[in-house]
Short mmCIF file of C-alpha atoms in Angstrom, two decimals:
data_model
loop_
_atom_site.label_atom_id
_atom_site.label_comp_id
_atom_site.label_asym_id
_atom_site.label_seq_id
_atom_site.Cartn_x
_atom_site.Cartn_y
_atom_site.Cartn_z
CA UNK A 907 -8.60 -1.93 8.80
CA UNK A 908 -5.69 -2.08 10.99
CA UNK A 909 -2.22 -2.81 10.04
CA UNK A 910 -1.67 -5.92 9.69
CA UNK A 911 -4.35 -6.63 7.80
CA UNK A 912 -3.86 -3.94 5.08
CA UNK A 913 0.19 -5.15 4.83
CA UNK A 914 -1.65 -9.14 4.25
CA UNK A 915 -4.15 -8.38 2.23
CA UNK A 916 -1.71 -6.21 -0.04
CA UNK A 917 0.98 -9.14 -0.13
CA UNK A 918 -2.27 -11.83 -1.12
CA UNK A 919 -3.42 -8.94 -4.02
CA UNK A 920 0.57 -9.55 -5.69
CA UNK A 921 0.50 -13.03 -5.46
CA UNK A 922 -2.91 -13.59 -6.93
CA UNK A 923 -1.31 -10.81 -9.66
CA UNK A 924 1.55 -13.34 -10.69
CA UNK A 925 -1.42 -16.19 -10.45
CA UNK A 926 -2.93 -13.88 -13.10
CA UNK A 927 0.15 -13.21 -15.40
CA UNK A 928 1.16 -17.50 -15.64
CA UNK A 929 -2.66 -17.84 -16.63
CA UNK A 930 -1.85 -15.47 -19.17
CA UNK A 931 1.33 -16.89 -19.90
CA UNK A 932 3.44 -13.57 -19.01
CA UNK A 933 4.53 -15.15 -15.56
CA UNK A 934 6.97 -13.51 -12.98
CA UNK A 935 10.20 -14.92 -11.95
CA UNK A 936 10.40 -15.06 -8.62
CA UNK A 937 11.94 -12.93 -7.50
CA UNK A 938 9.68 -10.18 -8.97
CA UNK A 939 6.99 -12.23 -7.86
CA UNK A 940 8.83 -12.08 -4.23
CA UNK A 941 9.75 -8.65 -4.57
CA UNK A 942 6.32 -7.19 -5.77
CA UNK A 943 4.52 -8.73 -2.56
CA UNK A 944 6.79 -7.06 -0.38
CA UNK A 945 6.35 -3.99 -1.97
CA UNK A 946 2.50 -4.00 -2.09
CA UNK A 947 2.78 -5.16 1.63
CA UNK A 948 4.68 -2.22 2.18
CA UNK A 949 2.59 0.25 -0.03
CA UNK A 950 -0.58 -0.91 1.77
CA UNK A 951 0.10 0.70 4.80
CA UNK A 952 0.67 4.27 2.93
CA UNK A 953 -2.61 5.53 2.23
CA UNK A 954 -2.10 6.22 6.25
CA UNK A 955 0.33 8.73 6.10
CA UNK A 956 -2.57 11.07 6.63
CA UNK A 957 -3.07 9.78 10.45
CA UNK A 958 -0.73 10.45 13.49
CA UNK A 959 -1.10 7.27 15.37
CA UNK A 960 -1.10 4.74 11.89
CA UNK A 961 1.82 1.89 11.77
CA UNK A 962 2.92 4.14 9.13
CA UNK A 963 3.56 6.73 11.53
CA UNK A 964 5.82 5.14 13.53
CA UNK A 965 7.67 3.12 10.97
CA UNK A 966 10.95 6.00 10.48
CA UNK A 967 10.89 7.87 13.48
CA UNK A 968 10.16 11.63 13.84
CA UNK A 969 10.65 11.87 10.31
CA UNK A 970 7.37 9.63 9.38
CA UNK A 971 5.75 11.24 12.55
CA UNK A 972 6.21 14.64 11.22
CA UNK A 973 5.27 13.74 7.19
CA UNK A 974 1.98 12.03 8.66
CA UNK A 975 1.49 15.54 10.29
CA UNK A 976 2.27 17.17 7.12
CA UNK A 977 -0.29 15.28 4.55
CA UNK A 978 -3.14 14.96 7.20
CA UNK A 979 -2.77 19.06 6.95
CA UNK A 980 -2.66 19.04 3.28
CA UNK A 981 -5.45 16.45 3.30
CA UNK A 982 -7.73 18.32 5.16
CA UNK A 983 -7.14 21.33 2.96
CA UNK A 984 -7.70 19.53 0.19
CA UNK A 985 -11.04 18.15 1.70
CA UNK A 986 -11.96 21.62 2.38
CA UNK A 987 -11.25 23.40 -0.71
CA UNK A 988 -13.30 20.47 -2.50
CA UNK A 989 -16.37 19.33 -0.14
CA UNK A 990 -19.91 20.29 -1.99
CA UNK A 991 -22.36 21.37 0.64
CA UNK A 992 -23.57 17.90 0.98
CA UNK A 993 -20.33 16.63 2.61
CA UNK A 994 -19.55 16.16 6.30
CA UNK A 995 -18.06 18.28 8.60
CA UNK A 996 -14.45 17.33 9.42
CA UNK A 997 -11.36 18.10 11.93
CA UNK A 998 -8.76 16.31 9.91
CA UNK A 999 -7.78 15.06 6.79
CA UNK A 1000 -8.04 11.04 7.61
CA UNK A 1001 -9.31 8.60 5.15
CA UNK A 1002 -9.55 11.45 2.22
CA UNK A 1003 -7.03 12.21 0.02
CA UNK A 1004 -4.48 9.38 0.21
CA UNK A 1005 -7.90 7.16 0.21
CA UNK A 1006 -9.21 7.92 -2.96
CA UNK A 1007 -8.01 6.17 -7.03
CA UNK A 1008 -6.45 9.47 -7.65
CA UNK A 1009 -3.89 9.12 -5.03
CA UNK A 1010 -3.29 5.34 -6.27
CA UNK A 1011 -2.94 6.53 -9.58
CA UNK A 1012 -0.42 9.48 -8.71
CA UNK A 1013 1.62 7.58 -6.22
CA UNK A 1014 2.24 4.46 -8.87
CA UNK A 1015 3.44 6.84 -11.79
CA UNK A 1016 5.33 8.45 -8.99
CA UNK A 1017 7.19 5.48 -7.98
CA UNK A 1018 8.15 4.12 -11.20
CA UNK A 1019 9.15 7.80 -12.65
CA UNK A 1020 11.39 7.78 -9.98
CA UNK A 1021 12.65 4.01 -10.43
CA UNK A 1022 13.36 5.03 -14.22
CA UNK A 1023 15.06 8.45 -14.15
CA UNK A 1024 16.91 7.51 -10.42
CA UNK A 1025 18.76 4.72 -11.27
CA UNK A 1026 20.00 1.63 -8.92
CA UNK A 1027 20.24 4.29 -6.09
CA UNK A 1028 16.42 5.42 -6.40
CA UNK A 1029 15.44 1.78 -6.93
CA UNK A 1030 17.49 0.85 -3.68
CA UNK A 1031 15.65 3.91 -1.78
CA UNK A 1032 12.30 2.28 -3.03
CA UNK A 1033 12.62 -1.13 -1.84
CA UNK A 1034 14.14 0.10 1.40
CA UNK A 1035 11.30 2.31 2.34
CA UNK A 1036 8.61 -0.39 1.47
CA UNK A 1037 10.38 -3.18 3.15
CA UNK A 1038 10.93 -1.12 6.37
CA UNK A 1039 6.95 -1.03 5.68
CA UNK A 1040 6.71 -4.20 5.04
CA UNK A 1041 7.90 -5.38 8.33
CA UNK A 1042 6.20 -3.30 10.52
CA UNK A 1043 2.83 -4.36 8.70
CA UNK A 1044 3.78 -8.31 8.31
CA UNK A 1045 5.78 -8.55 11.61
CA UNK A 1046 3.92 -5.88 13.47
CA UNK A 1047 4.43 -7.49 17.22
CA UNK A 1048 8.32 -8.33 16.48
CA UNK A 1049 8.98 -5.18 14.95
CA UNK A 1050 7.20 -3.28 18.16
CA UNK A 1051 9.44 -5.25 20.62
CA UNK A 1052 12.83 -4.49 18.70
CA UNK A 1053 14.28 -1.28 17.82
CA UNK A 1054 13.76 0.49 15.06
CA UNK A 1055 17.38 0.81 14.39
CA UNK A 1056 17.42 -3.29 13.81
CA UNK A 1057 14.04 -2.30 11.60
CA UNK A 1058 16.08 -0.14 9.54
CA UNK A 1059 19.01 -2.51 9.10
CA UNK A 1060 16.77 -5.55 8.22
CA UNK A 1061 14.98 -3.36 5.21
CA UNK A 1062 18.50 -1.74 4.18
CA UNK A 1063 20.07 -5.57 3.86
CA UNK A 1064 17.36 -6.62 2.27
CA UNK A 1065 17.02 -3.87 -0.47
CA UNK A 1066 20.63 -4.20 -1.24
CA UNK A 1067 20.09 -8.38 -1.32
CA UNK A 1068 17.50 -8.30 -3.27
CA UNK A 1069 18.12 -5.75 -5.96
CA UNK A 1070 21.07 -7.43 -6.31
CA UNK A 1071 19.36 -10.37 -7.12
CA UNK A 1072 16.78 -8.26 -9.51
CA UNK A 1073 19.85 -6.93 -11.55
CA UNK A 1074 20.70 -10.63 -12.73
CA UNK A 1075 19.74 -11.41 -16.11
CA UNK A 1076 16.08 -13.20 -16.30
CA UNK A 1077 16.02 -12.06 -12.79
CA UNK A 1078 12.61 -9.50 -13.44
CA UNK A 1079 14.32 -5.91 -13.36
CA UNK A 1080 12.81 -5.65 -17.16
CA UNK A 1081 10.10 -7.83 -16.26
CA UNK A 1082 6.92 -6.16 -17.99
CA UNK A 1083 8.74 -3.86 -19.61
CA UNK A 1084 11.47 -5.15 -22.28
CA UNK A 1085 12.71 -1.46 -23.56
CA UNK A 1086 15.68 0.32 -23.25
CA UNK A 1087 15.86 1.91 -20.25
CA UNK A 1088 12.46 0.92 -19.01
CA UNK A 1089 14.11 -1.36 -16.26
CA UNK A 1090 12.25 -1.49 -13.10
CA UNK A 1091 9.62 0.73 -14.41
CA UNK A 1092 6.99 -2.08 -12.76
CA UNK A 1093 8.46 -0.97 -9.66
CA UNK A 1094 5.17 1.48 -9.29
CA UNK A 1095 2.68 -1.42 -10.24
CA UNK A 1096 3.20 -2.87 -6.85
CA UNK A 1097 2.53 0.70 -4.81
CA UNK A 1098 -0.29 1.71 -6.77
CA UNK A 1099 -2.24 -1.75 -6.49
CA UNK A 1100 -1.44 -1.48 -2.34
CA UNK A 1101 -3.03 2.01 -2.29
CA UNK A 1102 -6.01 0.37 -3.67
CA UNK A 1103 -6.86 -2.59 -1.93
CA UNK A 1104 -6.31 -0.37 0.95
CA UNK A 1105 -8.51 2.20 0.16
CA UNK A 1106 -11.13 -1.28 -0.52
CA UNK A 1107 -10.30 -2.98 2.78
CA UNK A 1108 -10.98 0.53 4.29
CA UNK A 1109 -14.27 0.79 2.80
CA UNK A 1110 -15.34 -2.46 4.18
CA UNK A 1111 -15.27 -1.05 8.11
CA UNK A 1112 -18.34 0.87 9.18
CA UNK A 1113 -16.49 4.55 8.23
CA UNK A 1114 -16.45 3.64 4.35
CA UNK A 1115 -14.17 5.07 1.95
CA UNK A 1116 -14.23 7.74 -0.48
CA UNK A 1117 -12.09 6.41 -3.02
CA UNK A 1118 -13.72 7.52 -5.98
CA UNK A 1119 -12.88 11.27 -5.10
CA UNK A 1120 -13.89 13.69 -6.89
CA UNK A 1121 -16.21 11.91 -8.75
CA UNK A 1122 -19.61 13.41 -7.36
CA UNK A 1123 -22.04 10.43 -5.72
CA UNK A 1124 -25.27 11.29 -4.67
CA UNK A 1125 -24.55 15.01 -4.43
CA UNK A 1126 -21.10 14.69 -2.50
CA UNK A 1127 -17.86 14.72 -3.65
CA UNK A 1128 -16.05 12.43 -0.66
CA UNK A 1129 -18.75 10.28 -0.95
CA UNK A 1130 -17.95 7.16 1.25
CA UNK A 1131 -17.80 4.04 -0.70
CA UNK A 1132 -18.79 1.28 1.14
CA UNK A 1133 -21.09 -2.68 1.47
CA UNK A 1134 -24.77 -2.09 3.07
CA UNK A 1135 -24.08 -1.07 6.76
CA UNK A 1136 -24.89 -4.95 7.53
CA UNK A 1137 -21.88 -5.78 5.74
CA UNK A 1138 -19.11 -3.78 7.69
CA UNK A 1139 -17.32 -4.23 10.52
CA UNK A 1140 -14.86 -1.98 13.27
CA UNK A 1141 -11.66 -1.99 12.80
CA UNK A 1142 -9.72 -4.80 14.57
CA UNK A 1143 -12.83 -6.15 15.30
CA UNK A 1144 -13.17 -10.02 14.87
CA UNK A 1145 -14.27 -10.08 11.84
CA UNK A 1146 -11.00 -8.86 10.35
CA UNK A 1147 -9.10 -10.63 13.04
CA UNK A 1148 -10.32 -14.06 12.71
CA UNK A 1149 -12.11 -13.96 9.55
CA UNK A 1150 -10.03 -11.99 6.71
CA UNK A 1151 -6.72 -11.88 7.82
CA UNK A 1152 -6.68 -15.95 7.92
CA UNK A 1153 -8.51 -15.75 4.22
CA UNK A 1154 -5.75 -13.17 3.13
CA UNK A 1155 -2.93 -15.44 3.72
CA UNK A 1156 -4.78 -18.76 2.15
CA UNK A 1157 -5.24 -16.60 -1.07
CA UNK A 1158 -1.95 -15.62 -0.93
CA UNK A 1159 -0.52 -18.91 -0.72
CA UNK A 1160 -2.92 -19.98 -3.38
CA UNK A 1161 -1.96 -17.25 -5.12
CA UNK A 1162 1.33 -17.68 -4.93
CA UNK A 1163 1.75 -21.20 -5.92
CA UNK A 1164 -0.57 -20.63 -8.96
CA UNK A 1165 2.36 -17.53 -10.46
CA UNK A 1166 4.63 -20.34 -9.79
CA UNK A 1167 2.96 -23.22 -11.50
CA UNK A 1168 2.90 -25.57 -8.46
CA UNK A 1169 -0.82 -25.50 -9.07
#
């Protein structure tokens, strides 16, 4: 999938989280609830760090371009040091490694280790990165006809706005976690659920996914997950165009009313 669409459907899959936790009577405050969709929005677009020419790759400058360089190389030599004879031949290390439950799994632990043991300063490096993300996925054409510098400033103001807002009693920073010094460490929950539902929106375009990596399928260890052929569609085609970005955003205003008991 492109953009957009990864940055939606990872802001619906937080909302229809908190939806989840007020049915089970653990709900978010809001701004946890606002914070978390951002986040996920954000974190959606990073399982395409491994391609040159992703939003992703644009989003900080040379500094993202040249990281997106970096992991599709690792990638790729990951691939290769892993393949079984049964797997593809490959140029590049798109759609493996940062595809895959593995990566999800890593990447959330990552992110809330680092929300823990950082402090305010980590947890304001966090938010700012994912809602510099966040942007260029939700407000992909207004971001591409402003600079990135007023990019940058919109996700710094933000950050500092809203973890200032976090840090208020009842506010969410212990949200999930009630124990001493375990504030913010929910921060990952958001990152590691956008990694997956992009890897999933990924495996619904004709390509597939191997998210299951290295979990051997049929003889292959990047076996790509994926519908019946039928099923899947090119990305940016109309299908995800007019069909699931419109459904992401009704389920995440469904979803988002449910967490906060409006329905």
């Amino acid at each position: 999938m492109m953009g957009p669409a990864h940055s939606l459907s990872g802001a619906a899959a937080w909302l229809g989280v908190g939806a989840a936790a007020a049915a089970a009577d653990h709900a978010m405050p809001w701004p946890v609830l606002l914070v978390g969709a951002l986040i996920c929005a954000g974190a959606a677009l990073a399982p395409d760090l491994d391609h040159k020419s992703a939003t992703i790759s644009r989003a900080f400058g040379p500094l993202s371009k040249a990281l997106c360089g970096i992991v599709d190389k690792i990638s790729y030599g990951v691939y290769k040091a892993t393949k079984s004879r049964a797997d593809a031949r490959r140029t590049g290390g798109h759609r493996t490694l940062t595809h895959t439950w593995l990566w999800a799994v890593m990447i959330g632990v990552g992110f809330s280790a680092l929300a823990v043991l950082g402090g305010r300063w980590a947890v304001l490096g966090i938010l700012f990165v994912h809602l510099v993300l966040a942007v260029e996925g939700l407000l992909w054409k207004a971001a591409r006809m402003s600079s990135d510098v007023l990019v940058w400033l919109l996700g710094a103001t933000s950050a500092w706005i809203l973890a200032g807002v976090l840090d208020q009693p009842g506010n969410g920073a212990d949200w999930l976690f009630t124990g001493d010094g375990q504030e913010y460490l929910w921060l990952g929950l958001p990152v590691l659920l956008g990694a997956v539902v992009h890897t999933i929106g990924d495996a619904l375009t004709v390509s597939g996914c191997p998210m299951f990596w290295p979990l051997p399928i049929a003889g292959k260890r990047w076996y790509p997950v994926g519908p019946p052929k039928l099923m899947r569609f090119r990305a940016g085609s109309w299908v995800e165009l007019k069909l699931l970005m419109p459904a992401f955003m009704l389920l995440g205003g469904v979803g988002g009313a449910a967490a906060l008991g409006y329905i």
